Tab-separated table of C-alpha atoms in Angstrom:
chain	number	residue	atom	x	y	z
A	19	MET	CA	80.265	91.348	56.523
A	20	LYS	CA	81.201	93.963	53.957
A	21	VAL	CA	81.404	97.630	54.928
A	22	ILE	CA	82.902	100.747	53.343
A	23	PHE	CA	84.292	103.509	55.564
A	24	GLU	CA	85.804	106.886	54.904
A	25	LYS	CA	89.388	106.533	56.148
A	26	SER	CA	89.449	109.692	58.283
A	27	VAL	CA	86.171	108.769	59.983
A	28	LEU	CA	87.257	105.206	60.765
A	29	LEU	CA	90.683	106.267	61.980
A	30	GLY	CA	89.139	109.006	64.124
A	31	ALA	CA	87.109	106.341	65.941
A	32	ILE	CA	89.587	103.504	66.374
A	33	GLN	CA	92.508	105.641	67.571
A	34	PRO	CA	90.775	106.798	70.791
A	35	ALA	CA	89.357	103.286	71.188
A	36	LEU	CA	92.940	102.053	71.690
A	37	SER	CA	92.944	103.655	75.137
A	38	CYS	CA	90.535	100.950	76.356
A	39	VAL	CA	92.204	97.947	74.751
A	40	SER	CA	93.869	95.469	77.079
A	41	GLY	CA	97.584	94.853	76.680
A	42	LYS	CA	97.781	92.014	79.200
A	43	ASN	CA	97.259	89.230	76.621
A	44	THR	CA	94.833	87.377	78.859
A	45	ILE	CA	91.595	87.366	76.866
A	46	PRO	CA	92.057	87.686	73.076
A	47	ALA	CA	88.704	89.435	72.650
A	48	ILE	CA	89.670	92.436	74.817
A	49	GLU	CA	92.828	92.971	72.771
A	50	GLY	CA	90.498	93.851	69.933
A	51	ILE	CA	87.983	96.429	68.800
A	52	ASN	CA	84.413	95.298	68.274
A	53	LEU	CA	82.781	96.492	65.026
A	54	ASN	CA	79.023	95.967	64.892
A	55	CYS	CA	77.670	97.175	61.529
A	56	SER	CA	73.931	97.421	60.919
A	57	GLU	CA	71.732	97.970	57.895
A	58	GLU	CA	71.063	101.567	58.923
A	59	GLY	CA	74.480	102.647	57.647
A	60	LYS	CA	75.979	102.856	61.117
A	61	CYS	CA	78.828	101.018	62.795
A	62	VAL	CA	79.173	100.857	66.563
A	63	ILE	CA	82.831	100.697	67.575
A	64	THR	CA	83.596	99.431	71.072
A	65	SER	CA	86.678	98.644	73.140
A	66	TYR	CA	86.655	97.407	76.739
A	67	ASP	CA	89.512	96.153	78.920
A	68	LEU	CA	87.168	95.138	81.793
A	69	GLU	CA	88.104	98.295	83.725
A	70	LYS	CA	87.304	101.089	81.276
A	71	GLY	CA	85.583	101.226	77.925
A	72	PHE	CA	84.935	103.310	74.801
A	73	ARG	CA	81.956	103.334	72.470
A	74	CYS	CA	81.035	105.508	69.500
A	75	GLU	CA	78.895	105.284	66.375
A	76	ILE	CA	80.169	106.274	62.921
A	77	PRO	CA	78.532	106.338	59.479
A	78	CYS	CA	79.372	103.662	56.907
A	79	ASP	CA	78.080	102.003	53.750
A	80	THR	CA	76.927	98.606	54.995
A	81	GLN	CA	76.657	96.122	52.134
A	82	ARG	CA	76.512	93.083	54.438
A	83	THR	CA	75.899	93.417	58.162
A	84	GLY	CA	78.063	91.741	60.762
A	85	ASN	CA	79.508	91.809	64.263
A	86	TYR	CA	83.229	91.021	64.575
A	87	ILE	CA	86.324	91.711	66.664
A	88	LEU	CA	89.587	92.799	65.040
A	89	ASN	CA	92.970	93.100	66.716
A	90	ALA	CA	93.142	96.753	67.725
A	91	ASN	CA	96.808	97.442	67.037
A	92	LYS	CA	96.856	95.680	63.673
A	93	LEU	CA	93.656	97.362	62.538
A	94	THR	CA	94.917	100.814	63.534
A	95	GLN	CA	98.279	100.316	61.817
A	96	ILE	CA	96.619	99.085	58.634
A	97	VAL	CA	94.055	101.882	58.445
A	98	ARG	CA	96.706	104.503	59.183
A	99	ALA	CA	98.893	103.151	56.351
A	100	MET	CA	96.072	103.067	53.798
A	101	PRO	CA	95.798	105.802	51.151
A	102	SER	CA	93.253	108.571	51.670
A	103	GLY	CA	89.717	107.971	50.548
A	104	TYR	CA	87.455	104.995	51.194
A	105	ILE	CA	88.413	101.710	52.853
A	106	THR	CA	86.511	98.462	52.363
A	107	LEU	CA	86.451	95.905	55.153
A	108	GLU	CA	85.206	92.479	54.112
A	109	ILE	CA	84.978	89.381	56.353
A	110	ASP	CA	84.147	85.921	54.949
A	111	ALA	CA	82.621	82.834	56.589
A	112	ASN	CA	86.072	81.698	57.799
A	113	ASN	CA	86.674	85.054	59.542
A	114	VAL	CA	89.342	86.016	57.004
A	115	THR	CA	89.284	89.805	56.840
A	116	ARG	CA	90.254	91.708	53.717
A	117	ILE	CA	90.967	95.403	54.188
A	118	TYR	CA	91.561	97.204	50.919
A	119	SER	CA	91.642	100.606	49.284
A	120	GLY	CA	92.673	101.110	45.692
A	121	LYS	CA	95.539	98.711	44.995
A	122	SER	CA	96.447	98.326	48.676
A	123	GLU	CA	95.149	95.215	50.431
A	124	PHE	CA	95.717	93.443	53.757
A	125	GLU	CA	94.418	90.213	55.241
A	126	ILE	CA	94.027	89.541	58.956
A	127	TYR	CA	91.788	87.277	61.012
A	128	ALA	CA	88.690	88.343	62.913
A	129	MET	CA	86.856	86.868	65.897
A	130	ASN	CA	83.131	86.507	66.307
A	131	GLY	CA	81.586	89.583	67.931
A	132	ASP	CA	79.635	87.367	70.340
A	133	ASP	CA	82.953	86.667	72.110
A	134	PHE	CA	83.275	90.299	73.159
A	135	PRO	CA	82.705	90.784	76.900
A	136	GLN	CA	79.352	92.127	77.978
A	137	LEU	CA	79.426	95.826	78.799
A	138	PRO	CA	78.023	97.257	82.026
A	139	VAL	CA	74.726	99.116	81.812
A	140	LEU	CA	75.601	102.541	80.424
A	141	THR	CA	72.800	104.459	82.118
A	142	GLY	CA	73.631	105.953	85.486
A	143	ASP	CA	71.452	106.451	88.539
A	144	MET	CA	72.461	110.088	88.998
A	145	GLY	CA	74.505	112.602	87.093
A	146	PHE	CA	75.320	116.131	86.042
A	147	HIS	CA	76.645	118.344	83.251
A	148	ILE	CA	79.896	120.292	83.583
A	149	LYS	CA	81.946	122.404	81.199
A	150	LYS	CA	84.815	120.558	79.526
A	151	GLY	CA	87.280	123.336	80.301
A	152	VAL	CA	86.413	123.344	83.999
A	153	LEU	CA	86.784	119.571	84.319
A	154	LYS	CA	90.042	119.590	82.363
A	155	ASN	CA	91.499	122.290	84.604
A	156	MET	CA	90.541	120.413	87.774
A	157	ILE	CA	92.133	117.192	86.548
A	158	THR	CA	95.369	118.836	85.367
A	159	LYS	CA	95.688	120.622	88.724
A	160	THR	CA	95.544	117.364	90.684
A	161	GLN	CA	96.755	114.635	88.346
A	162	PHE	CA	100.416	114.957	89.381
A	163	ALA	CA	99.670	113.768	92.938
A	164	VAL	CA	97.703	110.620	92.031
A	165	ALA	CA	99.559	107.545	93.279
A	166	GLN	CA	100.591	104.709	91.002
A	167	ASN	CA	100.283	101.131	92.241
A	168	ASP	CA	99.933	102.129	95.879
A	169	MET	CA	98.926	99.424	98.349
A	170	ARG	CA	95.981	101.666	99.298
A	171	PRO	CA	93.680	101.464	96.251
A	172	GLU	CA	91.941	104.773	96.958
A	173	LEU	CA	95.192	106.690	96.470
A	174	ASN	CA	95.503	105.365	92.903
A	175	GLY	CA	92.681	107.693	91.887
A	176	ALA	CA	91.359	111.205	92.345
A	177	PHE	CA	88.601	111.870	94.850
A	178	PHE	CA	85.668	113.960	93.581
A	179	LYS	CA	83.259	115.660	95.976
A	180	ILE	CA	80.312	117.665	94.660
A	181	GLU	CA	78.182	119.783	96.981
A	182	GLY	CA	75.673	121.913	95.123
A	183	SER	CA	77.662	124.100	92.722
A	184	LYS	CA	81.008	123.403	94.434
A	185	ILE	CA	83.293	120.679	93.130
A	186	THR	CA	86.427	119.536	94.958
A	187	VAL	CA	89.058	117.186	93.509
A	188	VAL	CA	91.761	115.685	95.732
A	189	SER	CA	94.761	113.474	95.008
A	190	CYS	CA	97.488	112.176	97.312
A	191	ASP	CA	100.354	109.725	96.838
A	192	GLY	CA	101.856	109.867	100.319
A	193	ASN	CA	104.542	112.426	99.381
A	194	LYS	CA	102.452	115.181	97.852
A	195	MET	CA	98.817	116.182	97.867
A	196	ALA	CA	96.737	118.398	95.589
A	197	ILE	CA	93.347	119.952	96.330
A	198	LYS	CA	91.424	121.925	93.727
A	199	GLU	CA	88.144	123.646	94.558
A	200	GLN	CA	85.840	125.342	92.080
A	201	ILE	CA	82.387	126.871	92.224
A	202	THR	CA	80.879	126.505	88.777
A	203	ASP	CA	77.705	125.808	86.850
A	204	ILE	CA	76.761	122.194	87.488
A	205	GLU	CA	73.374	120.996	86.298
A	206	ARG	CA	71.779	117.675	87.176
A	207	ASN	CA	70.995	115.450	84.213
A	208	ASP	CA	68.620	113.160	86.082
A	209	GLU	CA	65.064	113.541	87.348
A	210	ASP	CA	66.083	114.381	90.919
A	211	GLU	CA	65.653	118.094	91.632
A	212	SER	CA	67.558	118.148	94.937
A	213	SER	CA	70.967	119.741	95.353
A	214	LEU	CA	73.905	117.608	94.255
A	215	ASP	CA	75.727	115.684	96.988
A	216	MET	CA	78.113	113.121	95.487
A	217	LYS	CA	81.459	111.506	96.312
A	218	PHE	CA	83.422	109.113	94.102
A	219	ILE	CA	86.991	108.094	93.187
A	220	ILE	CA	88.065	107.868	89.539
A	221	PRO	CA	91.219	105.812	88.770
A	222	GLY	CA	94.240	107.811	87.671
A	223	LYS	CA	94.591	105.794	84.460
A	224	THR	CA	91.024	106.718	83.538
A	225	LEU	CA	91.741	110.409	84.095
A	226	ASN	CA	94.794	110.202	81.817
A	227	GLU	CA	92.592	108.923	78.997
A	228	LEU	CA	89.698	111.258	79.774
A	229	LEU	CA	91.958	114.279	79.290
A	230	LYS	CA	92.373	113.298	75.628
A	231	PHE	CA	88.652	113.943	75.100
A	232	LEU	CA	88.551	117.299	76.903
A	233	SER	CA	89.168	120.753	75.470
A	234	ASP	CA	89.392	124.189	77.091
A	235	ASN	CA	86.043	125.433	75.789
A	236	ASP	CA	82.657	125.883	77.454
A	237	ASP	CA	81.011	122.876	75.783
A	238	THR	CA	79.542	120.527	78.359
A	239	ILE	CA	80.215	116.915	79.195
A	240	SER	CA	77.617	114.638	80.757
A	241	ILE	CA	78.699	112.508	83.722
A	242	ARG	CA	76.511	109.800	85.217
A	243	LEU	CA	77.218	107.378	88.042
A	244	THR	CA	76.183	103.871	88.895
A	245	ARG	CA	77.257	102.035	92.019
A	246	LYS	CA	80.434	100.785	90.342
A	247	TYR	CA	80.908	102.857	87.184
A	248	VAL	CA	81.257	106.428	85.981
A	249	ILE	CA	79.980	107.165	82.467
A	250	PHE	CA	81.117	110.159	80.402
A	251	ARG	CA	79.180	111.275	77.330
A	252	ILE	CA	81.385	113.556	75.263
A	253	ASP	CA	79.780	114.681	72.016
A	254	ASP	CA	79.168	111.381	70.151
A	255	VAL	CA	81.470	109.312	72.365
A	256	ILE	CA	80.720	107.247	75.472
A	257	PHE	CA	83.710	106.674	77.736
A	258	PHE	CA	83.205	104.733	80.954
A	259	SER	CA	85.266	103.343	83.797
A	260	ARG	CA	84.992	101.303	86.948
A	261	LEU	CA	85.174	103.420	90.103
A	262	ILE	CA	87.462	102.784	93.066
A	263	GLU	CA	85.008	101.756	95.773
A	264	ASN	CA	87.175	102.358	98.863
A	265	GLU	CA	86.659	105.246	101.292
A	266	TYR	CA	89.033	108.150	100.645
A	267	ILE	CA	91.430	109.414	103.302
A	268	ASP	CA	90.556	112.323	105.602
A	269	TYR	CA	92.802	114.662	103.632
A	270	ASN	CA	92.067	117.802	105.676
A	271	ARG	CA	93.899	116.447	108.715
A	272	PHE	CA	97.185	116.428	106.773
A	273	LEU	CA	97.076	120.171	106.108
A	274	PRO	CA	99.070	122.232	108.645
A	275	LYS	CA	96.745	124.292	110.855
A	276	GLU	CA	99.186	127.191	111.206
A	277	SER	CA	102.477	128.352	109.747
A	278	LYS	CA	105.496	130.134	111.204
A	279	THR	CA	106.834	131.281	107.839
A	280	THR	CA	104.932	132.656	104.856
A	281	VAL	CA	106.659	133.393	101.562
A	282	LYS	CA	105.366	135.056	98.397
A	283	ILE	CA	107.333	134.069	95.316
A	284	ASN	CA	107.072	134.474	91.563
A	285	CYS	CA	105.950	131.140	90.117
A	286	GLU	CA	107.808	131.491	86.811
A	287	ALA	CA	111.101	132.414	88.508
A	288	PHE	CA	110.771	129.561	91.015
A	289	LEU	CA	109.936	127.047	88.284
A	290	ALA	CA	112.886	128.144	86.135
A	291	ALA	CA	115.262	127.757	89.094
A	292	LEU	CA	113.902	124.271	89.859
A	293	GLU	CA	114.337	123.181	86.237
A	294	ARG	CA	117.968	124.290	86.380
A	295	ALA	CA	118.451	122.487	89.688
A	296	SER	CA	116.930	119.300	88.287
A	297	LEU	CA	119.923	118.964	85.953
A	298	VAL	CA	121.834	117.996	89.100
A	299	THR	CA	119.192	116.518	91.396
A	300	GLU	CA	117.668	114.203	88.779
A	301	ASP	CA	120.978	113.040	87.312
A	302	GLN	CA	121.476	109.287	87.758
A	303	THR	CA	124.993	109.118	86.353
A	304	MET	CA	126.953	106.061	87.503
A	305	GLY	CA	123.806	104.602	89.056
A	306	GLN	CA	123.814	107.018	91.995
A	307	LEU	CA	120.594	107.893	93.790
A	308	LYS	CA	118.925	111.187	92.979
A	309	SER	CA	119.946	113.994	95.325
A	310	PHE	CA	117.689	116.264	97.359
A	311	LEU	CA	117.178	120.004	96.954
A	312	ARG	CA	118.079	122.263	99.880
A	313	CYS	CA	115.810	125.329	100.198
A	314	ASN	CA	117.047	128.063	102.534
A	315	PHE	CA	114.471	130.787	103.159
A	316	GLU	CA	116.681	133.546	104.583
A	317	GLY	CA	115.506	137.151	104.744
A	318	ASN	CA	113.785	138.061	101.506
A	319	MET	CA	115.763	135.504	99.539
A	320	LEU	CA	115.277	131.836	98.698
A	321	LYS	CA	118.642	130.125	98.264
A	322	ILE	CA	118.399	126.723	96.599
A	323	SER	CA	121.283	124.307	96.279
A	324	SER	CA	122.095	120.679	95.655
A	325	VAL	CA	125.153	118.489	95.360
A	326	SER	CA	125.437	115.153	93.551
A	327	VAL	CA	128.235	112.959	92.235
A	328	SER	CA	127.958	114.728	88.869
A	329	GLY	CA	128.108	118.312	90.136
A	330	LYS	CA	126.378	120.967	92.191
A	331	VAL	CA	123.947	123.824	91.689
A	332	TYR	CA	123.178	127.089	93.473
A	333	ASP	CA	120.503	129.682	92.726
A	334	GLU	CA	118.788	132.617	94.403
A	335	ILE	CA	115.250	133.999	94.036
A	336	ILE	CA	113.889	137.205	95.526
A	337	THR	CA	110.864	136.646	97.792
A	338	GLU	CA	108.601	138.436	100.254
A	339	LYS	CA	108.886	136.594	103.554
A	340	GLU	CA	107.051	136.978	106.833
A	341	GLY	CA	108.158	135.004	109.874
A	342	GLU	CA	111.190	132.939	110.748
A	343	ASP	CA	114.062	131.896	108.485
A	344	ILE	CA	113.915	128.199	107.681
A	345	MET	CA	115.960	125.596	105.826
A	346	ILE	CA	114.095	122.612	104.388
A	347	GLY	CA	114.829	119.832	101.908
A	348	PHE	CA	112.645	118.430	99.104
A	349	LYS	CA	112.740	116.104	96.172
A	350	CYS	CA	113.115	118.545	93.310
A	351	ARG	CA	110.751	116.543	91.106
A	352	TYR	CA	107.899	116.887	93.604
A	353	LEU	CA	108.242	120.675	93.594
A	354	LEU	CA	108.510	120.710	89.802
A	355	ASP	CA	105.310	118.696	89.451
A	356	ALA	CA	103.433	121.093	91.716
A	357	LEU	CA	104.681	124.294	90.082
A	358	ARG	CA	103.958	122.988	86.596
A	359	ALA	CA	100.372	122.414	87.699
A	360	ALA	CA	100.099	125.882	89.271
A	361	ASP	CA	98.996	128.686	86.974
A	362	SER	CA	99.202	131.692	89.292
A	363	GLU	CA	101.717	134.461	88.705
A	364	MET	CA	102.536	134.696	92.412
A	365	LEU	CA	102.476	131.816	94.893
A	366	LYS	CA	102.187	131.717	98.671
A	367	LEU	CA	104.375	129.145	100.413
A	368	SER	CA	103.522	128.306	104.031
A	369	LEU	CA	106.000	126.473	106.288
A	370	THR	CA	106.026	125.427	109.926
A	371	SER	CA	109.242	123.437	110.372
A	372	ALA	CA	111.850	121.500	108.427
A	373	ARG	CA	109.967	118.277	109.140
A	374	MET	CA	106.442	119.385	108.233
A	375	GLY	CA	104.994	119.737	104.761
A	376	MET	CA	105.015	122.987	102.794
A	377	THR	CA	101.743	124.199	101.317
A	378	ILE	CA	101.612	125.998	97.970
A	379	GLU	CA	98.662	128.233	97.144
A	380	PRO	CA	97.995	131.181	94.833
A	381	ALA	CA	99.066	134.414	96.522
A	382	VAL	CA	95.771	135.934	95.404
A	383	ASN	CA	92.830	133.555	95.105
A	384	GLU	CA	90.631	133.809	92.064
A	385	GLU	CA	86.938	134.311	92.690
A	386	ASN	CA	85.214	130.927	93.094
A	387	SER	CA	88.477	129.037	92.493
A	388	ASN	CA	91.375	127.875	94.631
A	389	PHE	CA	94.069	125.206	94.814
A	390	THR	CA	96.305	123.928	97.598
A	391	PHE	CA	99.334	121.696	97.125
A	392	LEU	CA	101.148	120.003	100.006
A	393	ILE	CA	104.718	118.739	99.521
A	394	LEU	CA	106.360	116.662	102.247
A	395	PRO	CA	110.023	117.419	103.021
A	396	LEU	CA	113.098	115.193	103.219
A	397	LYS	CA	115.353	115.033	106.243
A	398	ILE	CA	118.571	116.874	105.458
A	399	LYS	CA	121.889	117.084	107.255
A	400	ASP	CA	122.904	120.478	108.550
């Protein structure tokens, strides 16, 4: 095989492909990127770690066709270090690969492309189009509450529910929960003309990588589903992932039905106070455990405080409170995660008791859009 690429084009394809390269060192082929170059002046670049995959097609000058696998990290490092311009990739009968540009030249070894694992069928049974900006916003609002390595597989992903033009995304890790609802333009991209009614769970690791492909604009992304996979078509890129096939939890039953205390608070002021408090609560000096944050809702004032082996912190924030005074404790990091995901100027905090979770919502809901965060408290000593 002998192929000439423009450096920027090749690098622009293999860098995102790294997100679907296995790092477990189990099967050599999935540590690599598959380059399949045809006579039509096109090269299909594929990576697949058996859970999620990436595929795109880029232009090239194919002088000899071929289908080979190259180690992803080595290839990326070499291409990145090459001078600007055109890069020639040449593979001989012994799989010795020469990569050169100008006076710069590298040699690495390739594997036969036939050793690359077979991809799932990349045509879904049902699907829809959605704006990139809408999908990005829904993921960023809920990503912080996706569990990592939980014994319950369904919690290691985000639950998507689509009913007509309404999309709901839910995540929960046992300590915090995020729900984002949005009514938006969703168009089917299959032959079925009925209203959309879909439920599926996308792994958190997949969402982390998907965000890299999403922008805040109104361009659309195509999403199709099979029984086991979700397939995203983003411009000229195909990104796909295995779904989590478990049933999701009945998340509505965890939301408090009523509250005894309701507080309106400025999000920016609350976030700034929590970031100051985290200098104490998140300090692990001398190997001590992280300390909790005490939140005392008293009158129209929120008094936050914490004490650790390295020091203590105290702060006050003006609020608008209705209902009883209440003192409650939280992990500061959980509150920080939630407030960083919130984008409302004013927030509504709803509390029932020191042992029940606090909900965080926008004080004024936007039309067709809403979010609810639930943060579970810690038991604190009086």
